[in-house]
C-alpha positions as MATLAB code, in Angstrom:
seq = 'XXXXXXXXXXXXXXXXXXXXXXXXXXXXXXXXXXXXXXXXXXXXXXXXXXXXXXXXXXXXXXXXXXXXXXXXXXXXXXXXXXXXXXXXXXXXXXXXXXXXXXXXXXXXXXXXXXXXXXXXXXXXXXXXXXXXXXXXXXXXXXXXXXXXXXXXXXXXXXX';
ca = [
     -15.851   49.974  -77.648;
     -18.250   51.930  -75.475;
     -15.298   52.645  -72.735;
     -12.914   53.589  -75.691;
     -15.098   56.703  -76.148;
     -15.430   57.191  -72.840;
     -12.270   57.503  -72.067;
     -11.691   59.692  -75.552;
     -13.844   62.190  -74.413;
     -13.143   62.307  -70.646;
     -12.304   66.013  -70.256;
     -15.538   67.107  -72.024;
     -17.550   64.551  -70.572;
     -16.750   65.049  -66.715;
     -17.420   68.977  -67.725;
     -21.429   67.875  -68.777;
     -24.121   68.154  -66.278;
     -24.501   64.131  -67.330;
     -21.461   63.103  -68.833;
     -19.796   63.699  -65.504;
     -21.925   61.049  -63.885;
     -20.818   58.686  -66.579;
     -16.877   59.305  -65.525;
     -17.767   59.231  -61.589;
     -19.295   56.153  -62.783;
     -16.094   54.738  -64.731;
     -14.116   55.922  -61.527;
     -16.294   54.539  -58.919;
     -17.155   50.533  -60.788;
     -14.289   50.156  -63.689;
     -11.350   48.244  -64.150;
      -8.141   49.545  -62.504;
      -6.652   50.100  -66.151;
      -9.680   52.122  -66.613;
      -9.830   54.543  -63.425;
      -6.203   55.242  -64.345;
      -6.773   56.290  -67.865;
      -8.960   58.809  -66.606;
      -6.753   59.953  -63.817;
      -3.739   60.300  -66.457;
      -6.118   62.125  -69.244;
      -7.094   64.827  -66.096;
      -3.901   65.092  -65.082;
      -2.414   69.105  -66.138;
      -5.848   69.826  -65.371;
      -6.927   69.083  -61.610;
      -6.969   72.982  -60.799;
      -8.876   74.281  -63.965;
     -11.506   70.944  -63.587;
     -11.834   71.741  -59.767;
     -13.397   75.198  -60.472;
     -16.299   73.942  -62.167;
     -19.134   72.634  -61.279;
     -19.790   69.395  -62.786;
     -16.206   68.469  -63.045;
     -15.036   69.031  -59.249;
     -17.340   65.997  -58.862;
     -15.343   63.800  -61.384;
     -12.239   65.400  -59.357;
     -13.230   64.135  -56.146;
     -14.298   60.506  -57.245;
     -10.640   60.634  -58.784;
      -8.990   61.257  -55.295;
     -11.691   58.788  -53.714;
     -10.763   55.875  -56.269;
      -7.410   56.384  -57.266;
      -4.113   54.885  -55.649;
      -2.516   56.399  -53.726;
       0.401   57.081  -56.422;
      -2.229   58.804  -58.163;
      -3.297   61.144  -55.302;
       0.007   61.710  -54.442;
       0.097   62.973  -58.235;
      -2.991   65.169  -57.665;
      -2.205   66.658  -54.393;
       0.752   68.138  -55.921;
      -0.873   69.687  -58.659;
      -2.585   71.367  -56.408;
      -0.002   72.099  -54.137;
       2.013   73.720  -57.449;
       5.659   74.077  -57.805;
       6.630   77.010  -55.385;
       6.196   77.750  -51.579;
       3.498   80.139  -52.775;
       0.701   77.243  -53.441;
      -0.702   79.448  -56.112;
      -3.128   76.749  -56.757;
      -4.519   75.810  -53.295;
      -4.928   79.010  -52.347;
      -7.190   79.676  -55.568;
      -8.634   76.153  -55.037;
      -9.145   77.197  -51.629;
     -11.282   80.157  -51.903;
     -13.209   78.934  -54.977;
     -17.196   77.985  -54.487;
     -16.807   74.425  -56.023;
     -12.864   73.626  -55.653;
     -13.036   74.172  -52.032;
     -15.056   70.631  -51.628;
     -11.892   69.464  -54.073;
      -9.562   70.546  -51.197;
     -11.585   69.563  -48.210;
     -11.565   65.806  -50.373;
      -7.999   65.546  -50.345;
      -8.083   66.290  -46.260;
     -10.361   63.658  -46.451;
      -8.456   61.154  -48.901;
      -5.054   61.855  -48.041;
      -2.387   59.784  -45.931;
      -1.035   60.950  -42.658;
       2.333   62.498  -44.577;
       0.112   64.065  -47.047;
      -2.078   65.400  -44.513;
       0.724   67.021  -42.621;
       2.141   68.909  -45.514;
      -1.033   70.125  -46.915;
      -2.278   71.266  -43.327;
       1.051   73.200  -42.865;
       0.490   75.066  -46.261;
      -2.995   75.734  -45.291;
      -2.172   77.185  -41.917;
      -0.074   79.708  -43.176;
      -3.653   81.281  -45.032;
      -6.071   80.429  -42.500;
      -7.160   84.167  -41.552;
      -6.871   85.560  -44.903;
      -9.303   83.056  -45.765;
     -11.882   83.384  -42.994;
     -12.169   86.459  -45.340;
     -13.898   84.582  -48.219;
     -17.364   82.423  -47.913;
     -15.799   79.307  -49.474;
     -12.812   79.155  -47.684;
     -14.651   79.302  -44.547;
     -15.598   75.615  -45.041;
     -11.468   75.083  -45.507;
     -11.149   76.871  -42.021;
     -13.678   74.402  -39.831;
     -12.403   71.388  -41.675;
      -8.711   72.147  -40.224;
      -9.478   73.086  -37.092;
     -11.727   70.029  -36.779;
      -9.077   67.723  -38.351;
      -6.048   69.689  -35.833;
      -8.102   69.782  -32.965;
      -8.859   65.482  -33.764;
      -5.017   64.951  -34.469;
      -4.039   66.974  -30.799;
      -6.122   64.734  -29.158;
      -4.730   61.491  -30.946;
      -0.992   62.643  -30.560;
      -2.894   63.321  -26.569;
      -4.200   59.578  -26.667;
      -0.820   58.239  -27.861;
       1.645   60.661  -25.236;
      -0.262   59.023  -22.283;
       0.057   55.899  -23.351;
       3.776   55.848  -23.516;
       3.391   57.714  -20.091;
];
């Protein structure tokens, strides 16, 4: 009964300074069933939600706590449907869909990761330009500097 209006009312709810804790909640202890409704009643919406501030929160637990079907269904929202990534670069550069972004580095399988670092490559020094996508910047070079070394690790190994 209780979770039927929760999940009625997600989109408003993860935009409230405390309704979003109640979805993070939901995301972070429910039933499978239940994390998914959420995910599916967000989805259309991952870019708008990520720009504000109570919902990137609800945004992030999503990628956290999903499957990975769902994140693969997330990440390319925000990836959008041209070569222009439209949305990631506005996620990008924006002071509370940044941390949304820097998530999915965080979330994301190896395939993912390699797709979504390519795209962000091609806009690293336009966005050493804005304050918020300075924290995009250090968490690639951390995460390309980390993945030289382990392709490093693995090419003297098979030495």
């Amino acid at each position: 009964m209780v979770m039927d209006e929760i999940l009625h009312s997600v989109c408003t709810l993860a935009q409230d300074q405390y309704g979003n804790y109640v979805v993070q909640h939901v995301l972070e202890h429910g039933k499978p069933h239940e994390r998914s409704a959420i995910i599916d009643k967000l989805k259309g919406l991952i870019v708008q939600m990520s720009q504000q501030k109570f919902a990137s929160n609800v945004v992030e637990k999503c990628l956290t706590f999903g499957t990975p079907a769902e994140r693969q269904i997330l990440v390319n929202e925000m990836l959008g449907s041209t070569n222009e990534n439209e949305p990631l670069q506005v996620m990008m550069k924006d002071q509370f869909a940044n941390y949304v972004v820097q998530k999915v580095l965080e979330t994301c399988d190896d395939q993912q990761l390699e797709l979504i670092l390519n795209r962000i490559k091609v806009h690293l020094n336009a966005l050493k330009k804005y304050t918020y996508g300075k924290h995009i910047v250090a968490r690639v070079e951390k995460l390309v500097a980390a993945g030289e070394r382990r392709i490093g690790i693995l090419s003297s190994y098979s030495a």
